[in-house]
Short mmCIF file of C-alpha atoms in Angstrom, two decimals:
data_model
loop_
_atom_site.label_atom_id
_atom_site.label_comp_id
_atom_site.label_asym_id
_atom_site.label_seq_id
_atom_site.Cartn_x
_atom_site.Cartn_y
_atom_site.Cartn_z
CA MET M 1 86.54 142.75 86.72
CA ALA M 2 89.40 142.59 89.22
CA ASP M 3 92.56 144.47 88.27
CA GLY M 4 95.68 142.61 87.24
CA ASN M 5 94.03 139.38 86.12
CA ILE M 6 95.37 139.62 82.55
CA THR M 7 92.07 138.27 81.28
CA LYS M 8 92.17 137.46 77.56
CA ASP M 9 89.16 135.15 77.46
CA ALA M 10 85.84 135.93 79.11
CA MET M 11 85.56 132.48 80.66
CA TYR M 12 88.50 133.31 82.94
CA GLY M 13 87.13 136.69 83.91
CA ALA M 14 86.89 137.41 87.63
CA VAL M 15 85.45 139.79 90.17
CA ALA M 16 86.88 140.88 93.49
CA PRO M 17 86.53 138.26 96.27
CA ASP M 18 84.12 140.51 98.18
CA ASP M 19 82.01 141.43 95.12
CA PHE M 20 79.20 138.91 95.48
CA GLU M 21 76.74 141.42 94.05
CA SER M 22 78.23 140.88 90.58
CA MET M 23 77.28 137.20 90.80
CA LEU M 24 73.62 138.26 90.96
CA THR M 25 73.73 140.08 87.61
CA LEU M 26 70.79 138.75 85.61
CA ASP M 27 72.56 138.58 82.26
CA ARG M 28 75.26 136.41 83.83
CA TYR M 29 72.80 133.56 84.34
CA GLY M 30 72.17 133.40 80.60
CA GLN M 31 75.87 133.12 79.73
CA ARG M 32 78.00 130.03 80.25
CA SER M 33 81.19 128.86 78.60
CA THR M 34 81.11 125.28 77.33
CA ALA M 35 84.92 124.90 77.45
CA PHE M 36 84.84 122.95 80.72
CA ASP M 37 81.71 120.86 80.18
CA LYS M 38 83.63 117.76 79.08
CA ILE M 39 85.85 117.90 82.17
CA ILE M 40 82.86 118.43 84.45
CA SER M 41 80.77 115.61 83.00
CA ALA M 42 83.77 113.24 83.10
CA THR M 43 83.70 113.54 86.90
CA HIS M 44 81.31 110.59 86.97
CA ASP M 45 83.85 108.40 85.19
CA HIS M 46 86.57 108.94 87.78
CA PHE M 47 84.55 109.28 90.98
CA TRP M 48 86.03 107.53 94.00
CA ASP M 49 85.45 107.69 97.72
CA PRO M 50 88.46 107.44 100.09
CA LEU M 51 86.09 106.33 102.87
CA ASP M 52 84.78 103.34 100.89
CA PRO M 53 87.09 100.26 100.89
CA LYS M 54 85.73 99.10 97.54
CA TYR M 55 87.82 101.90 96.01
CA ILE M 56 90.79 101.86 98.38
CA ASP M 57 91.25 100.00 101.64
CA PHE M 58 93.46 101.83 104.14
CA SER M 59 93.48 98.82 106.46
CA GLU M 60 95.89 96.99 104.12
CA PRO M 61 99.02 96.26 106.21
CA TRP M 62 102.66 97.10 105.61
CA ASP M 63 105.58 96.13 107.84
CA MET M 64 106.99 99.62 108.45
CA GLU M 65 109.73 98.27 110.73
CA ASN M 66 111.25 95.82 108.29
CA GLU M 67 110.08 96.81 104.80
CA PRO M 68 111.26 100.02 103.07
CA LEU M 69 108.55 101.80 101.11
CA VAL M 70 110.99 102.52 98.27
CA PRO M 71 114.16 100.71 97.16
CA GLU M 72 117.49 101.96 98.52
CA ASP M 73 118.61 102.97 95.03
CA GLN M 74 115.87 105.61 95.10
CA MET M 75 117.49 107.23 98.15
CA PRO M 76 120.37 109.44 96.91
CA LEU M 77 121.47 110.16 100.49
CA PHE M 78 122.75 106.58 100.80
CA ARG M 79 125.32 107.47 98.15
CA LEU M 80 127.04 109.65 100.73
CA PRO M 81 129.71 107.46 102.38
CA TYR M 82 129.11 109.06 105.79
CA ILE M 83 125.41 108.15 105.85
CA ASP M 84 125.93 104.75 104.21
CA GLU M 85 128.61 103.78 106.73
CA THR M 86 126.83 105.20 109.79
CA LEU M 87 123.45 103.61 109.11
CA LYS M 88 124.63 100.00 109.05
CA ASP M 89 121.73 98.46 110.97
CA PRO M 90 119.21 97.22 108.36
CA LYS M 91 116.29 98.34 110.54
CA GLU M 92 117.79 101.83 110.88
CA ARG M 93 118.10 102.01 107.11
CA VAL M 94 114.46 101.03 106.76
CA ARG M 95 113.47 103.60 109.40
CA PHE M 96 115.44 106.30 107.57
CA ILE M 97 113.86 105.49 104.19
CA ASN M 98 110.35 105.36 105.60
CA TYR M 99 110.80 108.57 107.58
CA MET M 100 111.92 110.36 104.42
CA GLN M 101 108.78 109.00 102.78
CA LEU M 102 106.72 110.46 105.63
CA ARG M 103 108.17 113.86 104.80
CA SER M 104 107.35 113.38 101.13
CA PHE M 105 103.77 112.29 101.81
CA SER M 106 103.34 115.16 104.27
CA SER M 107 104.43 117.66 101.61
CA ILE M 108 101.89 116.13 99.23
CA LEU M 109 99.18 116.40 101.89
CA HIS M 110 99.96 120.07 102.52
CA GLY M 111 99.99 120.71 98.77
CA GLU M 112 96.57 119.08 98.40
CA GLN M 113 95.25 121.27 101.20
CA GLY M 114 96.60 124.26 99.30
CA ALA M 115 94.87 123.09 96.12
CA LEU M 116 91.61 122.69 98.04
CA ASN M 117 91.75 126.22 99.40
CA LEU M 118 92.80 127.70 96.07
CA SER M 119 89.98 125.95 94.19
CA ALA M 120 87.51 127.26 96.75
CA SER M 121 88.90 130.77 96.33
CA LEU M 122 88.35 130.53 92.55
CA CYS M 123 84.68 129.77 93.21
CA HIS M 124 84.37 133.21 94.81
CA VAL M 125 85.91 135.15 91.93
CA LEU M 126 85.35 133.38 88.58
CA TYR M 127 82.49 135.11 86.80
CA ASP M 128 81.63 132.54 84.13
CA GLN M 129 79.20 129.86 85.31
CA GLY M 130 81.07 127.04 83.59
CA ALA M 131 84.40 128.08 85.06
CA GLN M 132 82.82 128.48 88.47
CA GLU M 133 81.23 125.03 88.31
CA TYR M 134 84.56 123.54 87.29
CA ALA M 135 86.28 125.21 90.28
CA ALA M 136 83.57 123.88 92.62
CA ASN M 137 84.06 120.42 91.16
CA GLN M 138 87.82 120.57 91.67
CA THR M 139 87.29 121.77 95.24
CA ARG M 140 85.34 118.58 95.93
CA GLU M 141 88.03 116.41 94.37
CA GLU M 142 90.87 118.14 96.24
CA ALA M 143 88.94 117.59 99.46
CA ARG M 144 88.95 113.84 98.91
CA HIS M 145 92.68 113.98 98.20
CA VAL M 146 93.26 115.64 101.56
CA THR M 147 91.15 112.93 103.21
CA ALA M 148 92.95 110.14 101.34
CA PHE M 149 96.52 111.28 102.03
CA ALA M 150 95.66 112.05 105.65
CA ARG M 151 94.30 108.51 106.03
CA TYR M 152 97.36 106.96 104.41
CA ILE M 153 99.71 108.87 106.67
CA LYS M 154 97.64 107.92 109.71
CA ALA M 155 97.71 104.26 108.67
CA ARG M 156 101.48 104.17 108.15
CA TRP M 157 102.90 106.75 110.60
CA GLY M 158 100.13 108.17 112.78
CA ARG M 159 100.45 111.86 111.87
CA PRO M 160 102.16 114.09 109.28
CA VAL M 161 105.14 116.40 109.78
CA GLU M 162 105.20 120.16 109.31
CA CYS M 163 105.07 121.74 105.87
CA GLY M 164 108.50 122.83 104.57
CA ALA M 165 109.12 126.56 104.91
CA ALA M 166 109.59 127.26 101.20
CA LEU M 167 106.52 125.23 100.12
CA LYS M 168 104.41 126.79 102.87
CA ALA M 169 105.39 130.33 101.84
CA LEU M 170 104.66 129.60 98.18
CA LEU M 171 101.26 128.04 98.89
CA ILE M 172 100.27 131.05 100.98
CA GLU M 173 101.51 133.42 98.27
CA ILE M 174 99.53 131.64 95.54
CA ILE M 175 96.32 131.23 97.51
CA GLU M 176 96.29 134.82 98.76
CA ALA M 177 97.23 136.33 95.38
CA PRO M 178 94.37 138.53 94.09
CA GLU M 179 95.32 137.88 90.44
CA VAL M 180 93.62 134.88 88.85
CA TYR M 181 96.55 134.25 86.49
CA LYS M 182 98.83 133.78 89.50
CA LYS M 183 96.44 131.25 90.99
CA ILE M 184 96.12 129.30 87.74
CA VAL M 185 99.82 129.33 86.84
CA GLY M 186 100.98 128.81 90.41
CA MET M 187 98.63 126.01 91.40
CA GLN M 188 96.97 124.50 88.31
CA MET M 189 100.22 124.31 86.38
CA LEU M 190 103.23 124.44 88.70
CA VAL M 191 102.04 122.71 91.87
CA GLU M 192 99.82 120.32 89.89
CA GLY M 193 102.73 119.67 87.50
CA LEU M 194 105.00 118.92 90.43
CA ALA M 195 102.31 116.68 91.93
CA MET M 196 101.88 114.69 88.71
CA GLY M 197 105.63 114.11 88.66
CA ALA M 198 105.62 113.01 92.31
CA PHE M 199 102.64 110.71 91.79
CA SER M 200 104.10 109.18 88.62
CA ASN M 201 107.38 108.58 90.41
CA GLY M 202 105.61 107.15 93.46
CA PHE M 203 103.46 104.86 91.33
CA LYS M 204 106.59 103.58 89.59
CA TYR M 205 108.85 103.03 92.61
CA ASN M 206 106.78 102.72 95.79
CA ARG M 207 106.63 99.11 96.98
CA ASP M 208 103.44 99.52 99.03
CA PRO M 209 100.43 98.46 96.90
CA LEU M 210 98.21 100.79 98.94
CA ALA M 211 100.43 103.79 98.15
CA ARG M 212 100.48 102.90 94.46
CA LYS M 213 96.69 102.63 94.36
CA LEU M 214 96.39 105.98 96.14
CA PHE M 215 98.72 107.66 93.65
CA GLN M 216 96.78 106.27 90.73
CA LEU M 217 93.37 107.30 92.06
CA VAL M 218 94.55 110.83 92.75
CA MET M 219 96.09 111.02 89.28
CA THR M 220 92.72 110.25 87.70
CA ASP M 221 91.58 113.59 89.14
CA GLU M 222 94.77 115.60 88.74
CA ALA M 223 95.03 114.95 85.01
CA PHE M 224 91.75 116.85 84.60
CA HIS M 225 92.85 119.64 86.93
CA HIS M 226 95.93 120.14 84.83
CA LYS M 227 93.66 120.33 81.77
CA PHE M 228 91.92 123.38 83.26
CA GLY M 229 95.26 125.18 83.42
CA LYS M 230 96.18 124.01 79.91
CA ILE M 231 92.95 125.48 78.51
CA TRP M 232 93.81 128.77 80.23
CA ALA M 233 97.28 128.71 78.64
CA ASP M 234 95.93 127.88 75.18
CA ARG M 235 93.36 130.70 75.35
CA THR M 236 95.55 133.27 77.11
CA VAL M 237 99.27 132.98 76.37
CA PRO M 238 99.07 133.62 72.59
CA GLN M 239 97.18 136.87 73.24
CA LEU M 240 99.58 138.34 75.79
CA SER M 241 101.42 141.55 75.08
CA GLN M 242 105.19 141.38 75.55
CA ALA M 243 104.92 143.16 78.89
CA GLU M 244 102.19 140.75 80.07
CA ARG M 245 104.15 137.73 78.83
CA ASP M 246 107.22 138.90 80.73
CA LEU M 247 105.09 139.28 83.86
CA VAL M 248 103.61 135.77 83.56
CA GLU M 249 106.96 134.16 82.69
CA ASP M 250 108.68 135.84 85.64
CA TRP M 251 105.93 134.69 88.00
CA THR M 252 106.23 131.16 86.60
CA ALA M 253 110.02 131.09 87.05
CA HIS M 254 109.66 132.55 90.55
CA CYS M 255 107.29 129.75 91.59
CA ALA M 256 109.41 127.06 89.93
CA GLN M 257 112.54 128.29 91.68
CA ASN M 258 110.78 128.17 95.05
CA LEU M 259 109.61 124.62 94.43
CA LEU M 260 113.12 123.57 93.41
CA PHE M 261 114.49 125.23 96.52
CA ASP M 262 111.95 123.49 98.76
CA ARG M 263 112.92 120.05 97.46
CA GLY M 264 116.63 120.67 96.93
CA ASP M 265 117.95 122.64 99.92
CA PRO M 266 119.65 120.25 102.37
CA ARG M 267 119.36 122.78 105.20
CA GLN M 268 115.59 122.27 105.24
CA GLN M 269 116.21 118.67 106.31
CA ALA M 270 118.88 119.39 108.91
CA GLU M 271 116.64 118.44 111.83
CA ILE M 272 116.16 114.96 110.36
CA TYR M 273 119.73 113.78 110.58
CA SER M 274 120.20 114.04 114.35
CA GLN M 275 117.26 111.65 114.80
CA PHE M 276 119.42 108.96 113.20
CA GLY M 277 122.67 109.66 115.06
CA LEU M 278 124.04 111.72 112.18
CA ASP M 279 125.84 115.04 112.48
CA PRO M 280 123.63 117.48 110.49
CA GLU M 281 126.55 119.78 109.64
CA ARG M 282 128.59 116.84 108.34
CA VAL M 283 125.70 115.63 106.17
CA ILE M 284 125.03 119.08 104.76
CA ALA M 285 128.74 119.63 104.06
CA ASP M 286 128.92 116.26 102.26
CA ILE M 287 125.84 117.09 100.15
CA VAL M 288 127.27 120.47 99.19
CA GLN M 289 130.63 118.91 98.32
CA ARG M 290 129.01 116.16 96.25
CA ARG M 291 127.09 118.75 94.27
CA LYS M 292 130.31 120.68 93.59
CA GLU M 293 131.92 117.52 92.23
CA ARG M 294 129.07 116.72 89.87
CA ASP M 295 129.26 117.42 86.17
CA PRO M 296 127.82 120.96 85.90
CA THR M 297 125.99 119.95 82.72
CA ARG M 298 124.22 117.08 84.52
CA LYS M 299 120.46 117.23 83.95
CA PHE M 300 117.38 115.66 85.48
CA LYS M 301 116.72 112.34 83.75
CA GLY M 302 113.87 109.85 83.68
CA GLU M 303 110.37 110.47 82.43
CA THR M 304 108.91 110.46 85.94
CA ASN M 305 111.54 112.76 87.48
CA VAL M 306 109.51 115.24 89.51
CA PHE M 307 111.12 118.43 88.23
CA ARG M 308 111.39 117.18 84.69
CA VAL M 309 107.62 116.61 84.62
CA LEU M 310 107.07 120.07 86.11
CA ILE M 311 109.21 121.79 83.47
CA LYS M 312 107.61 119.79 80.66
CA THR M 313 104.21 120.98 81.89
CA LEU M 314 105.33 124.59 81.61
CA LEU M 315 106.92 124.03 78.20
CA ASN M 316 103.74 122.44 76.81
CA ALA M 317 101.75 125.42 78.08
CA GLY M 318 103.94 127.94 76.26
CA LEU M 319 105.16 129.45 79.53
CA ILE M 320 108.85 128.99 78.66
CA THR M 321 110.32 131.07 75.85
CA ALA M 322 113.82 132.04 74.75
CA ARG M 323 113.77 134.72 77.45
CA THR M 324 113.49 132.27 80.36
CA ARG M 325 114.68 129.07 78.69
CA GLY M 326 118.18 129.43 80.18
CA PHE M 327 116.85 129.15 83.73
CA TYR M 328 115.14 125.80 83.06
CA ALA M 329 118.01 124.56 80.87
CA MET M 330 120.17 124.44 84.00
CA TYR M 331 118.05 121.50 85.12
CA VAL M 332 116.84 119.65 82.01
CA ASP M 333 117.77 119.16 78.36
CA MET M 334 115.21 121.49 76.80
CA ASP M 335 115.70 120.19 73.26
CA GLU M 336 115.15 116.62 74.45
CA LEU M 337 112.04 117.71 76.34
CA ALA M 338 110.61 119.59 73.35
CA GLY M 339 111.10 116.55 71.13
CA GLU M 340 108.97 114.29 73.34
CA GLY M 341 105.63 115.85 72.39
CA SER M 342 102.79 116.77 74.72
CA ARG M 343 102.09 113.31 76.16
CA MET M 344 102.80 113.24 79.90
CA PRO M 345 104.10 110.18 81.81
CA GLY M 346 101.10 110.23 84.14
CA ASP M 347 98.51 110.03 81.34
CA ASP M 348 98.73 106.24 80.94
CA ILE M 349 98.55 105.69 84.70
CA ALA M 350 95.50 107.99 85.00
CA GLU M 351 93.71 106.34 82.08
CA GLU M 352 94.25 102.88 83.57
CA GLY M 353 92.90 104.25 86.86
CA ILE M 354 89.80 105.62 85.15
CA ARG M 355 89.09 102.21 83.65
CA TYR M 356 89.45 100.67 87.11
CA LEU M 357 86.94 103.18 88.50
CA GLN M 358 84.51 102.63 85.62
CA GLU M 359 84.49 98.93 86.42
CA ILE M 360 83.32 99.82 89.93
CA ASN M 361 81.02 102.74 89.12
CA PHE M 362 79.43 101.40 85.93
CA LYS M 363 79.76 97.65 86.21
CA ASP M 364 76.15 97.17 85.11
CA ARG M 365 76.43 99.21 81.89
CA ALA M 366 79.10 99.98 79.33
CA ARG M 367 80.53 103.50 79.16
CA PRO M 368 83.37 104.74 76.94
CA VAL M 369 86.44 105.94 78.77
CA THR M 370 86.95 109.69 78.89
CA ILE M 371 90.64 110.49 78.63
CA ALA M 372 91.94 113.58 80.39
CA ALA M 373 94.74 114.12 77.89
CA GLU M 374 92.39 114.48 74.91
#
C-alpha cells in the first residue's frame, strides 16, 4: 500500500498511482467492502441529465441587464459608502451584482472540475472494489456538474472567469497529493463542505429559478459525496494515534485557511473594481478599515453561511478538537455549532430534489426515497 495514507480501514487502502499490477491480484476480486453499496445503488434515485430539458432547461430566460440574480442586501460591498455612492445607476448596480455572481459560479465550476479529477484519481489508487466503484460513480456525477455549471454560465454570461489563485493552488495541491487521506479530507470534506454551503445559500437567495434548480440537482449528488468522506472519518479518526491526528488536523486547518483566504481577501478582486469606475485601492482600503471597525468577536451567522457549513462539516467528522478549536472559533460560535446536531442545512433541499427526480425517473412505479443523510 502507498506510504503516508494513514489507512485504518482496509476499504480505504490504496496502491501507488502507477501500480496497476496490484489491481490484477486474484484475491482482490473476491473481496469487496459493502460500506458504499447503499450510496452506489441510490444513484438511480437521483440520476439527472444536464443535457435533457425534462430535468433542467438551460434555455429559460433571465433579464441579466435589468434583474439582479441576488438581492442587494446579499451584497456586502454595497455597505461601503464609496461603492454605494459611486454606483448610482440602477443598471450599473445590476451589472455589478451579476458580475460578482459570475465570479462565484466560475469558482464553483472550477471546484467541480477539481472534484472530477480527484474522483478519477481515486479510481487509480483505491484497492477495495466497493470503494473503487464508488469513486467511479462520483467521477460520473462530478462530470455532469461540470457540464451543468458550464451550461449555466454560457446561458447567462457566455464564458467563465479565471479560477482564483488561492483556490487554484489548493485544488492542485489536493489532486496531486499522493496521500489518500489528503484527497478525502481536502476534497470530500472541505471543498464539498464549502460547496454544500454555497449551494444552500444560492438555493435560498438566488432569484433565478434556473439557478435554484441547478443548485438543488447538484446537491442531490453532493450529499452522497459528503457521505463518503463521513464514512472515512467515522472509520478512521477514532483509530488515529496522536501524531497521526495532529497531522490530519493540521492538514484540515491548512486547507480551511486557504479556502477562507480565497473567499475573503479583497486583493484577489482588485481587478474587478476598475471595470465599474471604482478605484481598486480605495475599495480595498475601505474594506480593510471596515473590518478593523467590526466587533472582533463577530462570528459567521445563518445556517446557510458558506464557511459556517464548512466548519460544521469538519466538526461533525471529528476533525476539530481542543487543539485546533481556537482557529475555527475565530469565525464561528463553536458551542452553538456543536449544539445543532449533525443535520446539515442542505439535507432538506437535497431530499426534496431526490423526490423531484424520482417523479421523473420512476413515474410509472413507486420507489421509497433514499436519504443521503441517513
